[in-house]
């Protein structure tokens, strides 16, 4: 019986085109309808270092990358030295310039040298040669590979398309003639799938939610939200602003939200630390804003390119004092899309900051998503708005049963008000301008915090997945839930009720 799943790793230095060959193979698998999961481990360098793209493909749901691969594509000698021991079936490499000592391989693994200089017109095409060889190893038809390469490179002209198709064909034919069978046959399923990262899902979610202003300062691993959004913003009527720093970014978003526009910013832990004063302003002035917090290792600049979940307490305690804030933490790529939409609805319904928490693994890994899984026709809930009038008695912060006061856009007739960072009365007048008014302070604090009682009813309670009578329950949040789901499936494979999550 042939193996119907495949684990592929691609390693090299930054700038070697690792993601290009990896993502191309991923797109081919997605067109075949396979499930896939890919994670790119990289360093904080533009060139050099060690980059490792790890992927797992199967006809069933894939939850995570693994600690071994079937085939390793090594684009430099460093990758051979570091990773050859993890390749269970073999290592593909350019034998014109790299060397592999078979003693470095695990038992049964093969040295799969490719004489690239005889197979491609340019050394840079070694990636495409290896791609073709990998496609043959897993039993793909070359037609599928060629079609995707034509689609991928068509904007670069016919010459580039032909070079890549010919290089892949050479690698494919060489593997068929010179390499043994590895007993792998990836099946073709009925429905092709999309390939998406968590940050792309967040960006797509903010578009679906009607966000019209996005400001940010680049900070890994949140930056790819702005990278995806910036070339598409004008098409969807979004004002995109790359700010000079995180303080400017969050205050721009607050200004847009105060003016009645759905607005968002995103950063990582260090940038979020700079945003906390503005988050307090959003709480006091009751401005609905969405802030993405994509976690990485800390403290300080920490681990820019490594995942960690260490910022939950930072989000809970953002800014001084007590005020309503809502924190959402999706666990999957579809949930990242859905939680982004929900974040905007909750922010406007309860007029408070909503923090959307992710982490590097969830935001930057790529995964297949079933076509139609993301519903772009989402419900929009904009909350309570005041009706324009001319009586001049508008109380922007009127105390209500829910704690939510009708909003107004600045400049509306009869709805002039002050949105202010100081404690205030119902009209927005500072209570610190009087000798003392503890009763008003207590009243306004209670008014704001009352929102949380009602918001809690809108938030879905944590649920149990797996057998309800399991011997062990694993508790997690964010991207760790994928690893737990993988573990649960393995431990319960024989019908056991050992684990739920």
Short mmCIF file of N, CA and C in Angstrom, two decimals, residues 126-279:
data_model
loop_
_atom_site.label_atom_id
_atom_site.label_comp_id
_atom_site.label_asym_id
_atom_site.label_seq_id
_atom_site.Cartn_x
_atom_site.Cartn_y
_atom_site.Cartn_z
N UNK A 126 17.99 26.02 -9.91
CA UNK A 126 18.13 24.78 -9.14
C UNK A 126 16.87 24.49 -8.32
N UNK A 127 16.21 25.55 -7.85
CA UNK A 127 14.97 25.37 -7.08
C UNK A 127 13.90 24.68 -7.92
N UNK A 128 13.77 25.14 -9.16
CA UNK A 128 12.73 24.60 -10.03
C UNK A 128 13.05 23.18 -10.46
N UNK A 129 14.33 22.89 -10.66
CA UNK A 129 14.74 21.52 -10.96
C UNK A 129 14.35 20.60 -9.80
N UNK A 130 14.65 21.03 -8.58
CA UNK A 130 14.30 20.24 -7.39
C UNK A 130 12.79 20.09 -7.25
N UNK A 131 12.05 21.15 -7.59
CA UNK A 131 10.59 21.08 -7.54
C UNK A 131 10.07 19.98 -8.46
N UNK A 132 10.59 19.93 -9.69
CA UNK A 132 10.17 18.90 -10.62
C UNK A 132 10.49 17.51 -10.12
N UNK A 133 11.68 17.34 -9.53
CA UNK A 133 12.06 16.04 -8.98
C UNK A 133 11.14 15.63 -7.84
N UNK A 134 10.82 16.57 -6.95
CA UNK A 134 9.93 16.27 -5.82
C UNK A 134 8.55 15.87 -6.32
N UNK A 135 8.07 16.54 -7.38
CA UNK A 135 6.75 16.21 -7.93
C UNK A 135 6.72 14.79 -8.46
N UNK A 136 7.80 14.35 -9.09
CA UNK A 136 7.85 12.98 -9.60
C UNK A 136 7.89 11.97 -8.46
N UNK A 137 8.62 12.29 -7.41
CA UNK A 137 8.75 11.38 -6.27
C UNK A 137 7.39 11.06 -5.65
N UNK A 138 6.49 12.05 -5.63
CA UNK A 138 5.17 11.83 -5.00
C UNK A 138 4.10 11.42 -6.01
N UNK A 139 4.51 11.13 -7.25
CA UNK A 139 3.58 10.59 -8.22
C UNK A 139 2.68 11.59 -8.90
N UNK A 140 3.06 12.86 -8.93
CA UNK A 140 2.24 13.86 -9.62
C UNK A 140 2.41 13.75 -11.13
N UNK A 141 1.38 14.09 -11.88
CA UNK A 141 1.51 14.26 -13.32
C UNK A 141 2.25 15.57 -13.59
N UNK A 142 3.16 15.56 -14.55
CA UNK A 142 3.90 16.79 -14.82
C UNK A 142 3.00 17.89 -15.36
N UNK A 143 1.92 17.52 -16.02
CA UNK A 143 1.00 18.52 -16.56
C UNK A 143 0.55 19.50 -15.48
N UNK A 144 0.28 19.01 -14.28
CA UNK A 144 -0.19 19.87 -13.19
C UNK A 144 0.91 20.83 -12.77
N UNK A 145 2.15 20.32 -12.73
CA UNK A 145 3.29 21.17 -12.36
C UNK A 145 3.48 22.26 -13.41
N UNK A 146 3.48 21.87 -14.68
CA UNK A 146 3.67 22.84 -15.75
C UNK A 146 2.60 23.91 -15.77
N UNK A 147 1.35 23.50 -15.56
CA UNK A 147 0.25 24.47 -15.56
C UNK A 147 0.43 25.51 -14.46
N UNK A 148 0.83 25.06 -13.27
CA UNK A 148 0.97 26.02 -12.18
C UNK A 148 2.15 26.97 -12.43
N UNK A 149 3.25 26.44 -12.96
CA UNK A 149 4.40 27.30 -13.25
C UNK A 149 4.04 28.34 -14.31
N UNK A 150 3.25 27.96 -15.28
CA UNK A 150 2.81 28.94 -16.29
C UNK A 150 1.96 30.03 -15.66
N UNK A 151 1.07 29.63 -14.77
CA UNK A 151 0.24 30.62 -14.09
C UNK A 151 1.09 31.53 -13.20
N UNK A 152 2.07 30.94 -12.54
CA UNK A 152 2.87 31.69 -11.57
C UNK A 152 3.78 32.71 -12.24
N UNK A 153 4.32 32.37 -13.41
CA UNK A 153 5.33 33.23 -14.03
C UNK A 153 4.84 33.95 -15.28
N UNK A 154 3.56 33.87 -15.60
CA UNK A 154 3.08 34.45 -16.85
C UNK A 154 3.30 35.96 -16.93
N UNK A 155 3.26 36.64 -15.79
CA UNK A 155 3.46 38.09 -15.80
C UNK A 155 4.90 38.47 -16.12
N UNK A 156 5.83 37.51 -15.99
CA UNK A 156 7.24 37.80 -16.24
C UNK A 156 7.65 37.52 -17.68
N UNK A 157 6.73 37.06 -18.48
CA UNK A 157 7.03 36.86 -19.88
C UNK A 157 7.26 35.42 -20.27
N UNK A 158 7.15 35.17 -21.57
CA UNK A 158 7.22 33.81 -22.09
C UNK A 158 8.57 33.16 -21.84
N UNK A 159 9.65 33.93 -21.93
CA UNK A 159 10.99 33.37 -21.75
C UNK A 159 11.16 32.80 -20.34
N UNK A 160 10.72 33.55 -19.33
CA UNK A 160 10.84 33.09 -17.94
C UNK A 160 9.95 31.87 -17.72
N UNK A 161 8.76 31.90 -18.30
CA UNK A 161 7.86 30.75 -18.17
C UNK A 161 8.51 29.50 -18.74
N UNK A 162 9.05 29.61 -19.95
CA UNK A 162 9.65 28.44 -20.60
C UNK A 162 10.86 27.93 -19.84
N UNK A 163 11.70 28.84 -19.33
CA UNK A 163 12.87 28.41 -18.56
C UNK A 163 12.46 27.58 -17.35
N UNK A 164 11.45 28.02 -16.65
CA UNK A 164 11.03 27.32 -15.43
C UNK A 164 10.34 26.00 -15.74
N UNK A 165 9.50 25.98 -16.77
CA UNK A 165 8.83 24.73 -17.13
C UNK A 165 9.86 23.70 -17.60
N UNK A 166 10.83 24.14 -18.40
CA UNK A 166 11.86 23.22 -18.89
C UNK A 166 12.74 22.71 -17.75
N UNK A 167 13.07 23.59 -16.80
CA UNK A 167 13.89 23.16 -15.66
C UNK A 167 13.14 22.14 -14.81
N UNK A 168 11.87 22.40 -14.56
CA UNK A 168 11.07 21.45 -13.78
C UNK A 168 10.93 20.12 -14.51
N UNK A 169 10.74 20.19 -15.83
CA UNK A 169 10.63 18.96 -16.63
C UNK A 169 11.92 18.14 -16.55
N UNK A 170 13.06 18.83 -16.60
CA UNK A 170 14.35 18.14 -16.52
C UNK A 170 14.50 17.44 -15.18
N UNK A 171 14.13 18.13 -14.09
CA UNK A 171 14.21 17.50 -12.77
C UNK A 171 13.25 16.33 -12.65
N UNK A 172 12.07 16.49 -13.21
CA UNK A 172 11.04 15.43 -13.17
C UNK A 172 11.54 14.18 -13.91
N UNK A 173 12.05 14.38 -15.12
CA UNK A 173 12.52 13.24 -15.93
C UNK A 173 13.74 12.58 -15.31
N UNK A 174 14.64 13.40 -14.75
CA UNK A 174 15.84 12.83 -14.13
C UNK A 174 15.46 11.95 -12.94
N UNK A 175 14.52 12.43 -12.13
CA UNK A 175 14.08 11.64 -10.97
C UNK A 175 13.44 10.33 -11.41
N UNK A 176 12.63 10.39 -12.46
CA UNK A 176 11.96 9.17 -12.94
C UNK A 176 12.97 8.14 -13.44
N UNK A 177 14.04 8.62 -14.06
CA UNK A 177 15.02 7.71 -14.66
C UNK A 177 16.04 7.21 -13.65
N UNK A 178 16.40 8.05 -12.66
CA UNK A 178 17.56 7.74 -11.82
C UNK A 178 17.26 7.44 -10.36
N UNK A 179 16.09 7.83 -9.87
CA UNK A 179 15.78 7.62 -8.45
C UNK A 179 14.87 6.41 -8.28
N UNK A 180 15.00 5.73 -7.15
CA UNK A 180 14.11 4.60 -6.89
C UNK A 180 12.70 5.07 -6.53
N UNK A 181 11.78 4.15 -6.53
CA UNK A 181 10.43 4.46 -6.06
C UNK A 181 10.45 4.57 -4.54
N UNK A 182 9.78 5.59 -4.04
CA UNK A 182 9.72 5.79 -2.59
C UNK A 182 8.37 5.36 -2.01
N UNK A 183 7.54 4.78 -2.83
CA UNK A 183 6.26 4.28 -2.34
C UNK A 183 5.29 5.36 -1.91
N UNK A 184 5.40 6.56 -2.52
CA UNK A 184 4.51 7.67 -2.18
C UNK A 184 3.61 7.96 -3.37
N UNK A 185 2.34 8.09 -3.14
CA UNK A 185 1.39 8.48 -4.18
C UNK A 185 0.36 9.42 -3.57
N UNK A 186 0.55 10.72 -3.81
CA UNK A 186 -0.42 11.69 -3.31
C UNK A 186 -1.68 11.60 -4.16
N UNK A 187 -2.84 11.42 -3.55
CA UNK A 187 -4.08 11.28 -4.32
C UNK A 187 -4.59 12.63 -4.82
N UNK A 188 -5.50 12.58 -5.76
CA UNK A 188 -6.22 13.78 -6.21
C UNK A 188 -7.62 13.73 -5.64
N UNK A 189 -7.99 14.76 -4.89
CA UNK A 189 -9.32 14.84 -4.30
C UNK A 189 -10.22 15.69 -5.18
N UNK A 190 -11.49 15.72 -4.84
CA UNK A 190 -12.47 16.36 -5.73
C UNK A 190 -12.30 17.87 -5.83
N UNK A 191 -12.21 18.54 -4.70
CA UNK A 191 -12.29 19.99 -4.69
C UNK A 191 -10.93 20.63 -4.44
N UNK A 192 -10.44 21.50 -5.34
CA UNK A 192 -9.22 22.27 -5.04
C UNK A 192 -9.44 23.14 -3.81
N UNK A 193 -8.36 23.50 -3.15
CA UNK A 193 -8.45 24.30 -1.94
C UNK A 193 -7.67 25.60 -2.10
N UNK A 194 -7.97 26.55 -1.23
CA UNK A 194 -7.22 27.79 -1.16
C UNK A 194 -6.02 27.60 -0.24
N UNK A 195 -4.99 28.41 -0.44
CA UNK A 195 -3.85 28.45 0.48
C UNK A 195 -3.82 29.83 1.10
N UNK A 196 -3.75 29.89 2.41
CA UNK A 196 -3.88 31.17 3.11
C UNK A 196 -3.07 31.13 4.40
N UNK A 197 -2.52 32.28 4.78
CA UNK A 197 -1.88 32.42 6.09
C UNK A 197 -2.86 33.08 7.06
N UNK A 198 -2.53 33.03 8.34
CA UNK A 198 -3.38 33.67 9.34
C UNK A 198 -3.48 35.16 9.14
N UNK A 199 -2.37 35.82 8.82
CA UNK A 199 -2.42 37.27 8.62
C UNK A 199 -3.21 37.63 7.36
N UNK A 200 -3.14 36.80 6.33
CA UNK A 200 -3.98 37.05 5.15
C UNK A 200 -5.45 36.91 5.51
N UNK A 201 -5.77 35.96 6.37
CA UNK A 201 -7.16 35.80 6.82
C UNK A 201 -7.62 37.02 7.61
N UNK A 202 -6.74 37.57 8.44
CA UNK A 202 -7.08 38.78 9.19
C UNK A 202 -7.31 39.95 8.23
N UNK A 203 -6.42 40.10 7.25
CA UNK A 203 -6.57 41.19 6.28
C UNK A 203 -7.86 41.03 5.47
N UNK A 204 -8.16 39.81 5.07
CA UNK A 204 -9.41 39.57 4.34
C UNK A 204 -10.61 39.83 5.23
N UNK A 205 -10.49 39.48 6.51
CA UNK A 205 -11.57 39.72 7.45
C UNK A 205 -11.86 41.19 7.66
N UNK A 206 -10.82 42.00 7.72
CA UNK A 206 -11.07 43.44 7.92
C UNK A 206 -11.72 44.06 6.69
N UNK A 207 -11.39 43.54 5.50
CA UNK A 207 -12.08 44.03 4.31
C UNK A 207 -13.55 43.63 4.33
N UNK A 208 -13.81 42.37 4.68
CA UNK A 208 -15.20 41.90 4.72
C UNK A 208 -16.01 42.65 5.76
N UNK A 209 -15.34 43.06 6.85
CA UNK A 209 -16.03 43.76 7.94
C UNK A 209 -16.29 45.23 7.63
N UNK A 210 -15.79 45.72 6.51
CA UNK A 210 -16.02 47.11 6.15
C UNK A 210 -15.04 48.08 6.76
N UNK A 211 -13.86 47.59 7.16
CA UNK A 211 -12.82 48.50 7.66
C UNK A 211 -12.37 49.41 6.52
N UNK A 212 -12.30 50.70 6.78
CA UNK A 212 -11.93 51.67 5.75
C UNK A 212 -10.66 52.44 6.09
N UNK A 213 -10.03 52.10 7.22
CA UNK A 213 -8.77 52.77 7.57
C UNK A 213 -7.88 51.77 8.28
N UNK A 214 -6.66 51.61 7.77
CA UNK A 214 -5.68 50.72 8.41
C UNK A 214 -4.35 51.46 8.48
N UNK A 215 -3.83 51.57 9.69
CA UNK A 215 -2.53 52.22 9.89
C UNK A 215 -1.64 51.28 10.67
N UNK A 216 -0.36 51.28 10.35
CA UNK A 216 0.56 50.38 11.05
C UNK A 216 1.99 50.82 10.83
N UNK A 217 2.83 50.40 11.75
CA UNK A 217 4.28 50.51 11.59
C UNK A 217 4.82 49.09 11.52
N UNK A 218 5.73 48.79 10.59
CA UNK A 218 6.15 47.39 10.41
C UNK A 218 6.78 46.80 11.67
N UNK A 219 6.26 45.67 12.11
CA UNK A 219 6.85 44.90 13.20
C UNK A 219 6.47 43.44 13.03
N UNK A 220 7.47 42.62 12.80
CA UNK A 220 7.27 41.18 12.68
C UNK A 220 6.70 40.64 13.99
N UNK A 221 5.70 39.76 13.93
CA UNK A 221 5.10 39.09 12.77
C UNK A 221 3.76 39.68 12.33
N UNK A 222 3.50 40.95 12.64
CA UNK A 222 2.25 41.58 12.20
C UNK A 222 2.38 42.22 10.82
N UNK A 223 3.61 42.39 10.35
CA UNK A 223 3.84 43.19 9.14
C UNK A 223 3.15 42.65 7.90
N UNK A 224 3.01 41.33 7.80
CA UNK A 224 2.44 40.79 6.57
C UNK A 224 0.97 41.15 6.39
N UNK A 225 0.30 41.62 7.44
CA UNK A 225 -1.06 42.16 7.24
C UNK A 225 -0.99 43.37 6.32
N UNK A 226 -0.07 44.30 6.63
CA UNK A 226 0.05 45.49 5.81
C UNK A 226 0.64 45.17 4.44
N UNK A 227 1.54 44.17 4.37
CA UNK A 227 2.10 43.79 3.07
C UNK A 227 1.01 43.28 2.13
N UNK A 228 0.08 42.50 2.68
CA UNK A 228 -1.02 41.97 1.85
C UNK A 228 -2.01 43.08 1.52
N UNK A 229 -2.28 43.94 2.48
CA UNK A 229 -3.33 44.94 2.31
C UNK A 229 -2.91 46.11 1.43
N UNK A 230 -1.67 46.54 1.52
CA UNK A 230 -1.26 47.79 0.87
C UNK A 230 -1.51 47.81 -0.64
N UNK A 231 -1.21 46.76 -1.41
CA UNK A 231 -1.49 46.84 -2.85
C UNK A 231 -2.96 46.68 -3.20
N UNK A 232 -3.79 46.29 -2.23
CA UNK A 232 -5.20 46.04 -2.49
C UNK A 232 -6.11 47.10 -1.88
N UNK A 233 -5.55 47.96 -1.03
CA UNK A 233 -6.37 48.89 -0.25
C UNK A 233 -7.22 49.80 -1.13
N UNK A 234 -6.61 50.41 -2.13
CA UNK A 234 -7.35 51.36 -2.97
C UNK A 234 -8.51 50.69 -3.69
N UNK A 235 -8.30 49.45 -4.12
CA UNK A 235 -9.36 48.72 -4.83
C UNK A 235 -10.60 48.56 -3.97
N UNK A 236 -10.41 48.44 -2.66
CA UNK A 236 -11.53 48.21 -1.75
C UNK A 236 -11.89 49.44 -0.92
N UNK A 237 -11.40 50.59 -1.32
CA UNK A 237 -11.78 51.83 -0.66
C UNK A 237 -11.22 51.98 0.74
N UNK A 238 -10.06 51.40 0.99
CA UNK A 238 -9.43 51.47 2.31
C UNK A 238 -8.30 52.49 2.26
N UNK A 239 -8.28 53.38 3.24
CA UNK A 239 -7.14 54.28 3.40
C UNK A 239 -6.07 53.52 4.17
N UNK A 240 -4.93 53.33 3.53
CA UNK A 240 -3.82 52.60 4.16
C UNK A 240 -2.71 53.59 4.48
N UNK A 241 -2.22 53.54 5.70
CA UNK A 241 -1.20 54.50 6.12
C UNK A 241 -0.09 53.77 6.87
N UNK A 242 1.13 53.83 6.32
CA UNK A 242 2.28 53.34 7.08
C UNK A 242 2.81 54.50 7.92
N UNK A 243 2.67 54.34 9.22
CA UNK A 243 3.00 55.43 10.14
C UNK A 243 4.49 55.43 10.48
N UNK A 244 4.92 56.50 11.16
CA UNK A 244 6.33 56.61 11.54
C UNK A 244 6.68 55.79 12.76
N UNK A 245 5.68 55.42 13.54
CA UNK A 245 5.90 54.56 14.70
C UNK A 245 4.55 54.03 15.18
N UNK A 246 4.60 53.17 16.18
CA UNK A 246 3.36 52.54 16.66
C UNK A 246 2.44 53.53 17.37
N UNK A 247 3.01 54.54 18.02
CA UNK A 247 2.18 55.54 18.69
C UNK A 247 1.35 56.30 17.66
N UNK A 248 2.01 56.69 16.57
CA UNK A 248 1.28 57.38 15.50
C UNK A 248 0.24 56.46 14.88
N UNK A 249 0.58 55.20 14.68
CA UNK A 249 -0.34 54.26 14.03
C UNK A 249 -1.63 54.12 14.81
N UNK A 250 -1.52 53.91 16.12
CA UNK A 250 -2.74 53.69 16.91
C UNK A 250 -3.55 54.97 17.03
N UNK A 251 -2.90 56.11 17.13
CA UNK A 251 -3.65 57.36 17.23
C UNK A 251 -4.32 57.74 15.92
N UNK A 252 -3.69 57.40 14.81
CA UNK A 252 -4.38 57.59 13.52
C UNK A 252 -5.65 56.74 13.46
N UNK A 253 -5.54 55.49 13.90
CA UNK A 253 -6.71 54.61 13.90
C UNK A 253 -7.80 55.14 14.82
N UNK A 254 -7.40 55.68 15.98
CA UNK A 254 -8.38 56.27 16.90
C UNK A 254 -9.08 57.47 16.26
N UNK A 255 -8.31 58.29 15.57
CA UNK A 255 -8.91 59.45 14.91
C UNK A 255 -9.93 59.05 13.86
N UNK A 256 -9.59 58.03 13.07
CA UNK A 256 -10.54 57.56 12.06
C UNK A 256 -11.78 56.97 12.71
N UNK A 257 -11.60 56.19 13.78
CA UNK A 257 -12.75 55.59 14.47
C UNK A 257 -13.63 56.66 15.11
N UNK A 258 -13.01 57.69 15.68
CA UNK A 258 -13.77 58.79 16.28
C UNK A 258 -14.63 59.49 15.23
N UNK A 259 -14.12 59.52 14.00
CA UNK A 259 -14.86 60.15 12.90
C UNK A 259 -15.93 59.24 12.31
N UNK A 260 -16.07 58.04 12.86
CA UNK A 260 -17.14 57.15 12.42
C UNK A 260 -16.72 56.08 11.44
N UNK A 261 -15.42 55.95 11.19
CA UNK A 261 -14.91 54.97 10.24
C UNK A 261 -14.45 53.72 10.99
N UNK A 262 -14.70 52.57 10.43
CA UNK A 262 -14.13 51.35 11.01
C UNK A 262 -12.63 51.35 10.76
N UNK A 263 -11.85 51.23 11.85
CA UNK A 263 -10.41 51.41 11.75
C UNK A 263 -9.68 50.34 12.55
N UNK A 264 -8.46 50.04 12.09
CA UNK A 264 -7.66 49.00 12.74
C UNK A 264 -6.19 49.32 12.61
N UNK A 265 -5.41 48.85 13.58
CA UNK A 265 -3.97 48.82 13.51
C UNK A 265 -3.52 47.47 14.04
N UNK A 266 -2.26 47.11 13.79
CA UNK A 266 -1.74 45.84 14.31
C UNK A 266 -0.25 45.97 14.54
N UNK A 267 0.24 45.20 15.50
CA UNK A 267 1.65 45.25 15.87
C UNK A 267 2.00 43.97 16.62
N UNK A 268 3.19 43.94 17.20
CA UNK A 268 3.57 42.84 18.09
C UNK A 268 3.80 43.41 19.48
N UNK A 269 4.32 42.60 20.39
CA UNK A 269 4.36 42.98 21.80
C UNK A 269 5.04 44.29 22.11
N UNK A 270 6.22 44.54 21.51
CA UNK A 270 6.93 45.78 21.78
C UNK A 270 6.19 47.00 21.28
N UNK A 271 5.58 46.89 20.10
CA UNK A 271 4.78 48.00 19.58
C UNK A 271 3.51 48.19 20.36
N UNK A 272 2.93 47.09 20.83
CA UNK A 272 1.71 47.18 21.64
C UNK A 272 2.00 47.92 22.94
N UNK A 273 3.20 47.72 23.50
CA UNK A 273 3.57 48.45 24.72
C UNK A 273 3.50 49.95 24.49
N UNK A 274 3.89 50.40 23.29
CA UNK A 274 3.84 51.83 22.98
C UNK A 274 2.41 52.32 22.76
N UNK A 275 1.52 51.42 22.44
CA UNK A 275 0.13 51.79 22.15
C UNK A 275 -0.75 51.88 23.38
N UNK A 276 -0.26 51.47 24.53
CA UNK A 276 -1.17 51.30 25.68
C UNK A 276 -1.81 52.61 26.14
N UNK A 277 -1.12 53.73 26.05
CA UNK A 277 -1.73 55.00 26.45
C UNK A 277 -2.94 55.31 25.57
N UNK A 278 -2.78 55.07 24.26
CA UNK A 278 -3.89 55.33 23.34
C UNK A 278 -5.04 54.34 23.56
N UNK A 279 -4.72 53.13 23.98
CA UNK A 279 -5.78 52.16 24.29
C UNK A 279 -6.61 52.67 25.47
#
